[in-house]
Short mmCIF file of C-alpha atoms in Angstrom, two decimals:
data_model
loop_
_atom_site.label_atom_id
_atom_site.label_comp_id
_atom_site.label_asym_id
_atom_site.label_seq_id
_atom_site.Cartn_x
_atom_site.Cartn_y
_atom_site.Cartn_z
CA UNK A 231 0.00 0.00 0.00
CA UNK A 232 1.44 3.35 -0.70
CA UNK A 233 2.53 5.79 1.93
CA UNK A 234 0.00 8.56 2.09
CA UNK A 235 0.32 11.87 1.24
CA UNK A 236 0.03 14.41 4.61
CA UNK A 237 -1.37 17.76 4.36
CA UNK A 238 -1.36 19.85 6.65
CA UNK A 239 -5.46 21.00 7.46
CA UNK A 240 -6.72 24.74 7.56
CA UNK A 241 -7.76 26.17 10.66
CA UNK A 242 -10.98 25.50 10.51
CA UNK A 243 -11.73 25.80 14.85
CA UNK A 244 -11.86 28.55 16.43
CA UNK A 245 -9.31 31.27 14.90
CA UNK A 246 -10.31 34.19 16.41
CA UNK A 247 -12.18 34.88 19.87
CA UNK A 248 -13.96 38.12 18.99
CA UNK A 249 -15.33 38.62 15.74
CA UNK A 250 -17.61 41.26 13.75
CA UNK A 251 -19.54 40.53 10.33
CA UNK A 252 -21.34 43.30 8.84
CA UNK A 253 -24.25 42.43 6.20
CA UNK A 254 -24.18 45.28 4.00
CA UNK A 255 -26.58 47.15 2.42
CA UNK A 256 -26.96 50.72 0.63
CA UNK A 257 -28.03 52.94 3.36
CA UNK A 258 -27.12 50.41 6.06
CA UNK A 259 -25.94 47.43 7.54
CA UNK A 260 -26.67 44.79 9.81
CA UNK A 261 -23.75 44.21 12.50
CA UNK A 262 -23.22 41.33 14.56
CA UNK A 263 -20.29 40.80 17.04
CA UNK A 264 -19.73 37.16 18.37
CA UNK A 265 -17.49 36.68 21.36
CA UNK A 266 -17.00 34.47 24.49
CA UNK A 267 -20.02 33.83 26.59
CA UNK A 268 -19.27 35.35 30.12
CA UNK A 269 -22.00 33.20 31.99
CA UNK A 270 -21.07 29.92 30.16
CA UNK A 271 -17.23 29.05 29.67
CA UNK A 272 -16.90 27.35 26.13
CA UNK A 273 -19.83 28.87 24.73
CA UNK A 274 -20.19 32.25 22.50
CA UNK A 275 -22.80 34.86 22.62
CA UNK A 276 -23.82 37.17 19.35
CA UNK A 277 -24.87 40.68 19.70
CA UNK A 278 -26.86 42.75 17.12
CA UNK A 279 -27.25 46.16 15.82
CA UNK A 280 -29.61 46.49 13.17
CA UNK A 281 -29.90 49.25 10.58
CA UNK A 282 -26.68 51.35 11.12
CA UNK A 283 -26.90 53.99 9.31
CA UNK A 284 -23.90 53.61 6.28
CA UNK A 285 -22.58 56.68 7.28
CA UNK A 286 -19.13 58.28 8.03
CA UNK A 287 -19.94 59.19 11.94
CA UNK A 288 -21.95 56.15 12.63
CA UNK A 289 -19.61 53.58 11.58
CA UNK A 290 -16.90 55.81 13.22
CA UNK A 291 -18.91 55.32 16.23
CA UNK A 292 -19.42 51.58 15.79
CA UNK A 293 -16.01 50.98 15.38
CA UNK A 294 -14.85 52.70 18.41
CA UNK A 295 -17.40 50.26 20.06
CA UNK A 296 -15.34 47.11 18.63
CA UNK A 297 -12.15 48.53 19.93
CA UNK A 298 -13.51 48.34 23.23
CA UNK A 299 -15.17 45.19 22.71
CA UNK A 300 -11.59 43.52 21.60
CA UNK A 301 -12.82 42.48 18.12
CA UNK A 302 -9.77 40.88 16.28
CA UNK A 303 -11.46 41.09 12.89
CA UNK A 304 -13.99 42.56 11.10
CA UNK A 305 -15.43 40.89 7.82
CA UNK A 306 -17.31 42.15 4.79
CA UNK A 307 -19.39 41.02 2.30
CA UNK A 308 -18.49 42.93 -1.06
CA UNK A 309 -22.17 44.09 -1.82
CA UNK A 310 -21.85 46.27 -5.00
CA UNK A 311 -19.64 49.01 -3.94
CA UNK A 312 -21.22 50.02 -0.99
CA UNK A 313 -18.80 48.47 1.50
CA UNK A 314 -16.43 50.98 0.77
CA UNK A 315 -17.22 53.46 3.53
CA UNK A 316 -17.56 50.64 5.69
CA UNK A 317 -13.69 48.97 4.78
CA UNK A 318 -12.36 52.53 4.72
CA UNK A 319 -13.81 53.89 8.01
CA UNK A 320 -12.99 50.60 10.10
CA UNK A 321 -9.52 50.28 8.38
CA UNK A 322 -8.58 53.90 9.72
CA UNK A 323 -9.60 53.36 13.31
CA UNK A 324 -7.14 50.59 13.82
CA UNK A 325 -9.72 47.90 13.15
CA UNK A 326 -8.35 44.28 11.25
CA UNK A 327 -10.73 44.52 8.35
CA UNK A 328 -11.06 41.57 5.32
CA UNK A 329 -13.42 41.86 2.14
CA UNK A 330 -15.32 38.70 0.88
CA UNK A 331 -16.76 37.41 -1.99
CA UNK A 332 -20.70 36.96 -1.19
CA UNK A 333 -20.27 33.68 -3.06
CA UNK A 334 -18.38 32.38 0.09
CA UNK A 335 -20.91 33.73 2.49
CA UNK A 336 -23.78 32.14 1.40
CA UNK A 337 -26.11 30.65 4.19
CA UNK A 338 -26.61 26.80 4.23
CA UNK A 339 -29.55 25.87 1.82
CA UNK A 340 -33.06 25.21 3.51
CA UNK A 341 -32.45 27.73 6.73
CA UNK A 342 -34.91 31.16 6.66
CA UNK A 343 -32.66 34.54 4.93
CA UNK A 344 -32.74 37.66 6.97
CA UNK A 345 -30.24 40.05 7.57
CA UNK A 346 -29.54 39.12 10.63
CA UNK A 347 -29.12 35.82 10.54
CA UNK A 348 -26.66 36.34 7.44
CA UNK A 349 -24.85 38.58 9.75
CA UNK A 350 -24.43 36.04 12.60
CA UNK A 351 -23.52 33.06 9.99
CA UNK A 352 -20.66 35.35 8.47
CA UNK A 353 -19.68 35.83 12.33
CA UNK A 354 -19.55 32.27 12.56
CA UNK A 355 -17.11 31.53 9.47
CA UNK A 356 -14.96 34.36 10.37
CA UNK A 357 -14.59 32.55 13.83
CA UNK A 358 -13.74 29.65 12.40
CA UNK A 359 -10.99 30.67 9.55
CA UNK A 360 -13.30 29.09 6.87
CA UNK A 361 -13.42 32.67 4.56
CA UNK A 362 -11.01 33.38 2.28
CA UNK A 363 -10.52 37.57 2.06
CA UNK A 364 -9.98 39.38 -1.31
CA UNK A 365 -7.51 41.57 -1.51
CA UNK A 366 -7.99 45.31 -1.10
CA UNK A 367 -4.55 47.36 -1.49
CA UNK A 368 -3.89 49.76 1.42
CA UNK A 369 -4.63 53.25 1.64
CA UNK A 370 -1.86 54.42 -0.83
CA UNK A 371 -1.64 52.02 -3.60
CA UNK A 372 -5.92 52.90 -3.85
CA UNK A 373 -5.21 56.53 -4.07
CA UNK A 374 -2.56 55.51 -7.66
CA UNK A 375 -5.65 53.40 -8.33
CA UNK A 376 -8.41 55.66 -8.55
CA UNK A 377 -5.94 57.93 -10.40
CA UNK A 378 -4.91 55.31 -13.06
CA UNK A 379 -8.45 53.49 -13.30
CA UNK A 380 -10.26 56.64 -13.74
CA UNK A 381 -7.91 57.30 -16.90
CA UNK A 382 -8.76 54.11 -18.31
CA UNK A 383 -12.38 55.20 -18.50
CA UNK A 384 -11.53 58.60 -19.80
CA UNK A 385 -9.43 56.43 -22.61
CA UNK A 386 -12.49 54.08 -23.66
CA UNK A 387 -14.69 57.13 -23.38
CA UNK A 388 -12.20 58.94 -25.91
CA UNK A 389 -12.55 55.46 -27.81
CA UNK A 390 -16.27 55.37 -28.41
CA UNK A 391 -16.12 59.18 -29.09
CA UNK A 392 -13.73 58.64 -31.90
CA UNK A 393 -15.89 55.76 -33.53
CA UNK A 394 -19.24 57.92 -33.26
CA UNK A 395 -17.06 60.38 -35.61
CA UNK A 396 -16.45 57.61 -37.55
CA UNK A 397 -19.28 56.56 -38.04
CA UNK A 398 -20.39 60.20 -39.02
CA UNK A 399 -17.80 60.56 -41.69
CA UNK A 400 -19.00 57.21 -43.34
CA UNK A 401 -22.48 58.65 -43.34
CA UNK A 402 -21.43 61.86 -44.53
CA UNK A 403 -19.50 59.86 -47.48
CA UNK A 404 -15.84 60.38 -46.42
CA UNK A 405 -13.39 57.33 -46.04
CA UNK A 406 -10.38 58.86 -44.57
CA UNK A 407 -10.46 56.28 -42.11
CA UNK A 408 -9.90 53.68 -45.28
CA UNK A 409 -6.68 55.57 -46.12
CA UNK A 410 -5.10 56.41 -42.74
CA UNK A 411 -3.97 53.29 -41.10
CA UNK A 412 -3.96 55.40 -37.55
CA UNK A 413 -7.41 56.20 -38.21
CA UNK A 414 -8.77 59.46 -36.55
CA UNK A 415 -5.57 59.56 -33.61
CA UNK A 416 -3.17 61.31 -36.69
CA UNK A 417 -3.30 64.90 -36.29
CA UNK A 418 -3.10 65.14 -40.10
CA UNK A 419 -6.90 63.59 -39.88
CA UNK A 420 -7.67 65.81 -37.06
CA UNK A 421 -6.79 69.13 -39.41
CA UNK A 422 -8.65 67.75 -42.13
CA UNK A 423 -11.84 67.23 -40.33
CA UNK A 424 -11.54 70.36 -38.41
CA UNK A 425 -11.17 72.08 -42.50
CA UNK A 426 -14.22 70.11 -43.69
CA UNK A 427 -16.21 71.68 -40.55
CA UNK A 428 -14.91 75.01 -41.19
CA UNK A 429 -16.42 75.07 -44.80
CA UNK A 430 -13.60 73.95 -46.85
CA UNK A 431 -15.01 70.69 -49.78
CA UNK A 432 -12.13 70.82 -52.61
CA UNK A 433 -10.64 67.32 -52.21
CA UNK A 434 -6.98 68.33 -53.35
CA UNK A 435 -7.17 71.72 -50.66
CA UNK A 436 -7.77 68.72 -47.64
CA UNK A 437 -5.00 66.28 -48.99
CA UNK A 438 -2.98 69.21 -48.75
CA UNK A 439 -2.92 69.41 -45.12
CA UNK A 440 -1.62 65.46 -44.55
CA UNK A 441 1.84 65.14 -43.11
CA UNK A 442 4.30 62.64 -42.30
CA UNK A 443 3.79 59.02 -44.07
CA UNK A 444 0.05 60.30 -45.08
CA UNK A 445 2.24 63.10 -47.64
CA UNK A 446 2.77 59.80 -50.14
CA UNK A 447 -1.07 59.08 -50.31
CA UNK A 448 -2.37 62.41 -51.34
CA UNK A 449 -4.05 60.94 -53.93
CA UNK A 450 -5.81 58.24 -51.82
CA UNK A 451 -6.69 60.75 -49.19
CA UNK A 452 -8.29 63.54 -52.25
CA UNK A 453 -10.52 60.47 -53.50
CA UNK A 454 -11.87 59.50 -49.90
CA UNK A 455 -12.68 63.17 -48.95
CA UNK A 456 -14.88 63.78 -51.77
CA UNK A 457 -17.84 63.23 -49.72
CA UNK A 458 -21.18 65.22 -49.64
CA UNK A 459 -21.10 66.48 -46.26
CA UNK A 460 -23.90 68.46 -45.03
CA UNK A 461 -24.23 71.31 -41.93
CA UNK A 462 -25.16 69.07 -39.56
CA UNK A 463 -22.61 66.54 -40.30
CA UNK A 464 -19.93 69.95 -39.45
CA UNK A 465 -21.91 70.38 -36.86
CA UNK A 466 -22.03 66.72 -34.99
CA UNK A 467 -18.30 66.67 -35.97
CA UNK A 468 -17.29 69.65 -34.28
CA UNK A 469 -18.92 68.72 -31.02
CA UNK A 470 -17.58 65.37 -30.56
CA UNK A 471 -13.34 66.60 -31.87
CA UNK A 472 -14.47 69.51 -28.79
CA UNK A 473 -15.33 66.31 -26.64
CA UNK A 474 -11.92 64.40 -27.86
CA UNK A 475 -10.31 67.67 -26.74
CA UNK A 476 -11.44 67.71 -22.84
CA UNK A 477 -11.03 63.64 -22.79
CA UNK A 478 -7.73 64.33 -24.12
CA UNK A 479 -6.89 67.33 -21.27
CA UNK A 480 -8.26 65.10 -18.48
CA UNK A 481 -6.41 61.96 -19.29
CA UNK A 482 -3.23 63.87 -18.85
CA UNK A 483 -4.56 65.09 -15.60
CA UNK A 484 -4.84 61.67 -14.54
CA UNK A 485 -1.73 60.34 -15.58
CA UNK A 486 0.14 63.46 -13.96
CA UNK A 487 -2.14 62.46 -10.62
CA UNK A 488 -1.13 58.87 -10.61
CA UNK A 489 2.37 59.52 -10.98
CA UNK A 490 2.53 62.02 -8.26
CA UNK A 491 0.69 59.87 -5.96
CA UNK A 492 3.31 56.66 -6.73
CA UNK A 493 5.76 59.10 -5.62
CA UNK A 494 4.36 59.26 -2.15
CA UNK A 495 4.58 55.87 -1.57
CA UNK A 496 7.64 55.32 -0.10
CA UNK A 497 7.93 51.25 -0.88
CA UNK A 498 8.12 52.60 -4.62
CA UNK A 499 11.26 54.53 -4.24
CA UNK A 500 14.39 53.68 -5.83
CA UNK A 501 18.16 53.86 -4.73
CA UNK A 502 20.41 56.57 -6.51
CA UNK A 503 24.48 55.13 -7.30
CA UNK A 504 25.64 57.49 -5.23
CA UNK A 505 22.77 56.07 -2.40
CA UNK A 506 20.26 58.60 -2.26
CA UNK A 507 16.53 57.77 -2.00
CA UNK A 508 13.31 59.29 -2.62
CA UNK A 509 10.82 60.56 -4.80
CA UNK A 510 12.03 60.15 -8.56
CA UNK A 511 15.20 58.70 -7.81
CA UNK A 512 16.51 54.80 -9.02
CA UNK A 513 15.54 55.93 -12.22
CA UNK A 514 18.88 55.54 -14.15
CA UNK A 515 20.33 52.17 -15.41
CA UNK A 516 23.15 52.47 -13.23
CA UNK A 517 20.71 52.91 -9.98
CA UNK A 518 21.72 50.09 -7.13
CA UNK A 519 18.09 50.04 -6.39
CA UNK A 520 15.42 50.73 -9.87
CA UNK A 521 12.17 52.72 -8.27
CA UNK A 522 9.33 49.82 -8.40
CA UNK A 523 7.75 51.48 -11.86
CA UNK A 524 10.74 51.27 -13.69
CA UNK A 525 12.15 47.72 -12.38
CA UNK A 526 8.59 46.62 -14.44
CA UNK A 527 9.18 48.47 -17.22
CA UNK A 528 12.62 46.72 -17.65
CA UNK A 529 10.42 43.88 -18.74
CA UNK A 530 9.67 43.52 -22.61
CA UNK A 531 6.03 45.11 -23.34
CA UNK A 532 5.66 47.22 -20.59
CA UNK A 533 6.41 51.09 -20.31
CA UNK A 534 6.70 53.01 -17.36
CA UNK A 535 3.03 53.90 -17.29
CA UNK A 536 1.70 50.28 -18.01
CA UNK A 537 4.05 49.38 -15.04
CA UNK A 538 2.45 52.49 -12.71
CA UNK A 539 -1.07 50.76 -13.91
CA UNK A 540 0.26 47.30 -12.62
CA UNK A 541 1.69 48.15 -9.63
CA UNK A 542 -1.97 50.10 -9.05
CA UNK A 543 -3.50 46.88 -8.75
CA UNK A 544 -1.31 44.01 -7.65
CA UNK A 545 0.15 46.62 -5.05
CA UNK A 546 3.88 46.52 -4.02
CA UNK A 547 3.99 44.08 -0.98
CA UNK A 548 4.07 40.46 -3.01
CA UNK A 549 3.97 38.35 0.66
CA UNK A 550 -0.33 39.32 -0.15
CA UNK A 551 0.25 36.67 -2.99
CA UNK A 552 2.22 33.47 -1.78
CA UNK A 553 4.09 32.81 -4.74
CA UNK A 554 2.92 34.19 -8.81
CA UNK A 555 0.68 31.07 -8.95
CA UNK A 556 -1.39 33.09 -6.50
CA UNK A 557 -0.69 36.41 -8.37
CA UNK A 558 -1.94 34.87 -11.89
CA UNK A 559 -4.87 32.82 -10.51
CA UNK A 560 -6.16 36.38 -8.41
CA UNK A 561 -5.77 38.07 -11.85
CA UNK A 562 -7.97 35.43 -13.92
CA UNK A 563 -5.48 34.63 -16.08
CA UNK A 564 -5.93 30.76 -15.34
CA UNK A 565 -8.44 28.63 -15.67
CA UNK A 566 -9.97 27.06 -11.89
CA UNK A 567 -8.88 23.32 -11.12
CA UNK A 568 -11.26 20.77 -12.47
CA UNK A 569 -9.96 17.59 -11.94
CA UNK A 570 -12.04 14.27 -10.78
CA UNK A 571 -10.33 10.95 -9.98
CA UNK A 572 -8.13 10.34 -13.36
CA UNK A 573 -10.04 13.25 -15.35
CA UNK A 574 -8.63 16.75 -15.65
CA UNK A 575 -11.47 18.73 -17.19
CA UNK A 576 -10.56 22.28 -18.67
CA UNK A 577 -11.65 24.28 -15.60
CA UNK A 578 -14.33 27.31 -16.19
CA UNK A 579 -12.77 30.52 -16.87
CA UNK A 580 -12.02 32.64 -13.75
CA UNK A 581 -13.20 36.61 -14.00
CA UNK A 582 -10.47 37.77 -11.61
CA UNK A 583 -9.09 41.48 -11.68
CA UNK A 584 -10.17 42.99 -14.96
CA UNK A 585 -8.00 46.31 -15.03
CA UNK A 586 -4.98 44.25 -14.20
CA UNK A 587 -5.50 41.43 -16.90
CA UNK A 588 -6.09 43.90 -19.31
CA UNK A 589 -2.68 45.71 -18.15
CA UNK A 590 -0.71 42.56 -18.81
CA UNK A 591 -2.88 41.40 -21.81
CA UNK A 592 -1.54 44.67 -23.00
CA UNK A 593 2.13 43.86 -22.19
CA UNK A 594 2.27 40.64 -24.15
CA UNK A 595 0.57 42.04 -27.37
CA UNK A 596 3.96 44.14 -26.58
CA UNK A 597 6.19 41.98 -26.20
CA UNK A 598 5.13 40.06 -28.72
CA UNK A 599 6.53 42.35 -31.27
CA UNK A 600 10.33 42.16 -29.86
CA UNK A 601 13.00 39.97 -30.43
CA UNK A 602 13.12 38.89 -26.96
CA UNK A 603 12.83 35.53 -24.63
CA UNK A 604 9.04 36.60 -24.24
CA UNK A 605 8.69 37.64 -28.05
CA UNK A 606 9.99 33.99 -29.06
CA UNK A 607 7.61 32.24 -26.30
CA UNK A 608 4.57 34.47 -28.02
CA UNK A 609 5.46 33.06 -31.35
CA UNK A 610 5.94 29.55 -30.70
CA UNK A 611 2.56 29.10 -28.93
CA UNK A 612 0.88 31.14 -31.37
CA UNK A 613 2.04 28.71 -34.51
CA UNK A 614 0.89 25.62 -32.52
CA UNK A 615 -2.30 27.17 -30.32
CA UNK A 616 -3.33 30.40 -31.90
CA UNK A 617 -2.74 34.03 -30.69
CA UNK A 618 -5.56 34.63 -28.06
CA UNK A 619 -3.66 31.12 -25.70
CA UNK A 620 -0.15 32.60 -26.86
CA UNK A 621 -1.16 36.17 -25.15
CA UNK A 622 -2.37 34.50 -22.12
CA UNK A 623 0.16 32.66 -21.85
CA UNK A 624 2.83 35.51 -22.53
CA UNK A 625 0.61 37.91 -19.77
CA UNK A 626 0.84 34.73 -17.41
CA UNK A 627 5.01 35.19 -17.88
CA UNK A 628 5.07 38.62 -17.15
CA UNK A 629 3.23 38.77 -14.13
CA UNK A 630 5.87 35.68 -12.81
CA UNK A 631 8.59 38.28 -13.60
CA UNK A 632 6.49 41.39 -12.48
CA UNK A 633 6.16 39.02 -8.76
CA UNK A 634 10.04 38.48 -8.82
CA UNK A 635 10.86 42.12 -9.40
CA UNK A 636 8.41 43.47 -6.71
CA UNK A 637 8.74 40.50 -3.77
CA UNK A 638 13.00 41.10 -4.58
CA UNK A 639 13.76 45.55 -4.87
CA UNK A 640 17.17 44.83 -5.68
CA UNK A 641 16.15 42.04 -8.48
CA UNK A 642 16.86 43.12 -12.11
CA UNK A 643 15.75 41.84 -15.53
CA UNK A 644 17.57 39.90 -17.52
CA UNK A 645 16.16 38.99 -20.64
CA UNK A 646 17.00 35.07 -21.15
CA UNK A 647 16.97 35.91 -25.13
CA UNK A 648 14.98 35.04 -28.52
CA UNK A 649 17.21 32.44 -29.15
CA UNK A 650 16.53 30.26 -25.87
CA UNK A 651 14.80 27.63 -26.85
CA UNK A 652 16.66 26.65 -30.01
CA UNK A 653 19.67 26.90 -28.26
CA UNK A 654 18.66 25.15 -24.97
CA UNK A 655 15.66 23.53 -24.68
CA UNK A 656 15.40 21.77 -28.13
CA UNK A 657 18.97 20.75 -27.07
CA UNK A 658 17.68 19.13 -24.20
CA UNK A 659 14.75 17.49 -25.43
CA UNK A 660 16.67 15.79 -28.09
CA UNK A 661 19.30 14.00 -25.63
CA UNK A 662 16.50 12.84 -23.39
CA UNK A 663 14.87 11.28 -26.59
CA UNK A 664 18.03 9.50 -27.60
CA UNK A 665 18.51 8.17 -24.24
CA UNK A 666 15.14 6.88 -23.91
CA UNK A 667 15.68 4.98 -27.31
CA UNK A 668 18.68 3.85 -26.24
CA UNK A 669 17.57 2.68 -22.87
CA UNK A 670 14.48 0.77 -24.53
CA UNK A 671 17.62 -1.80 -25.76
CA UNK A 672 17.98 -2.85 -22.15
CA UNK A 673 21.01 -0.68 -21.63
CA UNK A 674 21.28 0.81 -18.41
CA UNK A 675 22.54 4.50 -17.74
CA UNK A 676 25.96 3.68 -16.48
CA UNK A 677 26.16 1.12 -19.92
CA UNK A 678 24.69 4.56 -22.17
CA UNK A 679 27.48 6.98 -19.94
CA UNK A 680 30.39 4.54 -20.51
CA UNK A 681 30.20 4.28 -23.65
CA UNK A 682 29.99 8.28 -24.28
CA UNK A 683 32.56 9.35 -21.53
CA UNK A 684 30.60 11.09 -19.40
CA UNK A 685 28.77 10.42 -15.81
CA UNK A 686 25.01 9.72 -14.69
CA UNK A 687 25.19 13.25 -13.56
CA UNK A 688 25.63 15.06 -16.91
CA UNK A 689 22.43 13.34 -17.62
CA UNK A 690 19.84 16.45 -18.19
CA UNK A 691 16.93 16.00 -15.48
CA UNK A 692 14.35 13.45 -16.92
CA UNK A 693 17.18 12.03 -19.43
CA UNK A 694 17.50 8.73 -18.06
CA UNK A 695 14.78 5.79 -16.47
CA UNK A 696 14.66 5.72 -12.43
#
């Protein structure tokens, strides 16, 4: 009989003495606080407060209530957004606070749903360790956040403000859009849509106006803007470039806000050559420590703002994330386990952290392009699996170096190279192959290193049978 396999169990007793659940709703929440029972040793007692008000000074007071009461930790179920004040409030006070998914909360099927008796059952698994808490960054990394997330709006806003004035231009007859491979982002297109408001129709007069690589398609660009645009198309048009304009002023606002705020966190600071730290330093290539944006942005695919974006999310204190398993699987970048006796079943995809996967989506459509380790690794899965698996699985990489770079300060990038594989690995993979032919002839690996003047241990891992 084999020897078993030990594992060690969860804590799934009694973890903490006092705790608080809150069940959380817009205007208010139901709170119940579970602790020892003074009249009967061994047993617990639950005490309610219904319908506190979701407010700043109420939940101020109720928290200074659990400090006296010794509460060791507070737990939340992530209704909509509307824990917020609730996480934020507690969190300030001193209070140990942790977010869950309602999905783990849920009340055992067949017992009556109130809200108090959801409040005493989260109690109970928050006693007993059986919750597992999403992660909420602290204080500072949410300020970068807001910053960086509310750009990302702005920029799909921008988007779908760009494609209504596309969509005006094809009604109004004009395929500029056809010719221009940047589409309506080139400031050539810009001046020529801002002329065709102002009045001006003679196709040659518009061409005029192209610059850069648009100069050699003047002839292209005069046979798409002879359209038969009317006053309402000029004045449509003019409204949503004014609209493209703002967008444009307050995503620079945002980016300048983000990067200011990074700068205030001092985890994110860098170390100077000549060992000075602070705000904007460990910036250079010769820095003994890189600042934590520009460690990522060492990494193939991602710039310095990509990495700010990043580090928004994931936060700069890895030990949150055990190892980049955790990191990628909290992202959604892997499919959930789905495995039954000698079945592994394709898992169901996970939604995870939808800013960050699109960050490091983002950095392997990047990286994809360069003649890097990454770059190669994007290209080989795409010939075999297609490109949607080979940018997963190139976003999966990065975020295994991104956890490296952040978990280590003084780590540094080193690209392993385009040629790695063909080098290496194919290497590899062809001596374990003739080994395993040769060992099917009943030679043994001392026979097979004899006769090629080596020892067992030259043997590449997996080269040779048990």
């Amino acid at each position: 009989m084999r020897k078993p396999q030990v594992i060690p169990d969860e804590d799934h007793e009694v973890v903490y003495e006092r705790v608080a659940a809150v069940d959380v709703a817009k205007a208010s929440g139901v709170v119940c606080v579970r602790a020892p029972d003074t009249k009967r040793p061994g047993r617990y007692v639950n005490r309610i407060w219904d319908n506190v008000p979701a407010t700043r000074a109420r939940i101020a007071e109720l928290g200074a209530e659990l400090l006296r009461g010794q509460v060791q930790m507070v737990t939340l179920e992530s209704t909509s957004d509307y824990w917020r004040v609730w996480y934020y409030v507690l969190e300030s006070i001193g209070l140990a606070v942790q977010l869950v998914s309602a999905s783990q909360a849920k009340n055992l099927k067949g017992r009556p749903k109130t809200d108090k008796l959801d409040a005493m059952w989260l109690a109970r698994l928050t006693q007993w360790g059986m919750l597992r808490p999403s992660f909420v960054p602290p204080a500072a990394i949410r300020r970068v956040r807001d910053f960086t997330r509310a750009r990302t709006d702005l920029v799909h806003e921008r988007t779908r403000c760009l494609q209504r004035l596309e969509k005006l231009l094809e009604d109004a007859m004009v395929k500029i859009t056809s010719v221009a491979s940047d589409g309506l982002k080139a400031k050539s297109v810009v001046a020529m849509v801002a002329a065709l408001i102002a009045g001006e129709r003679d196709p040659r007069t518009l061409a005029d106006l192209a610059r850069g690589p648009l100069r050699a398609k003047k002839d292209a660009l005069a046979e798409a803007l002879d359209g038969m645009s009317g006053s309402r198309h000029g004045v449509i048009a003019q409204a949503l470039l004014d609209q493209v304009a703002f967008l444009d002023q307050r995503i620079t606002q945002m980016e300048a806000g983000a990067i200011e705020a990074l700068a205030q966190v001092e985890e994110s600071w860098g170390v100077d050559a000549t060992g000075e730290t602070g705000p904007g330093r460990g910036t250079g290539p010769d820095s003994l420590v890189l600042a934590a944006a520009h460690r990522l942005a060492e990494i193939p695919g991602i710039s310095v703002w990509l990495a700010i974006v990043i580090i928004a999310e994931i936060g700069l204190t890895m030990s949150v994330f055990p190892t980049p398993a955790h990191l990628v699987s909290w992202m959604g970048l892997c499919r959930s386990a789905a495995q039954s006796g000698t079945r592994a079943g394709k898992g169901k995809a996970k939604k995870g952290n939808s800013y960050a996967r699109a960050a490091a989506g983002q950095a392997a459509i990047g990286a994809a392009g360069t003649a890097t380790f990454l770059g190669e690794r994007y290209a080989r899965i795409a010939r075999r699996r297609g490109k949607a698996i080979a940018q997963a699985a190139v976003a999966r990489s990065i975020m295994n170096i991104a956890w490296h770079l952040l978990a280590d300060p003084a780590a540094r990038y080193r690209d392993l190279g385009p040629d790695f594989y063909a080098s290496r690995i194919s290497r590899d993979k062809k001596i374990r192959g003739h080994i395993r032919g040769l060992t099917a002839l009943d030679l043994t690996a001392e026979d097979i290193c004899a006769a090629l003047g080596i020892t067992v241990a030259d043997i590449p891992s997996g080269g040779h049978a048990a």
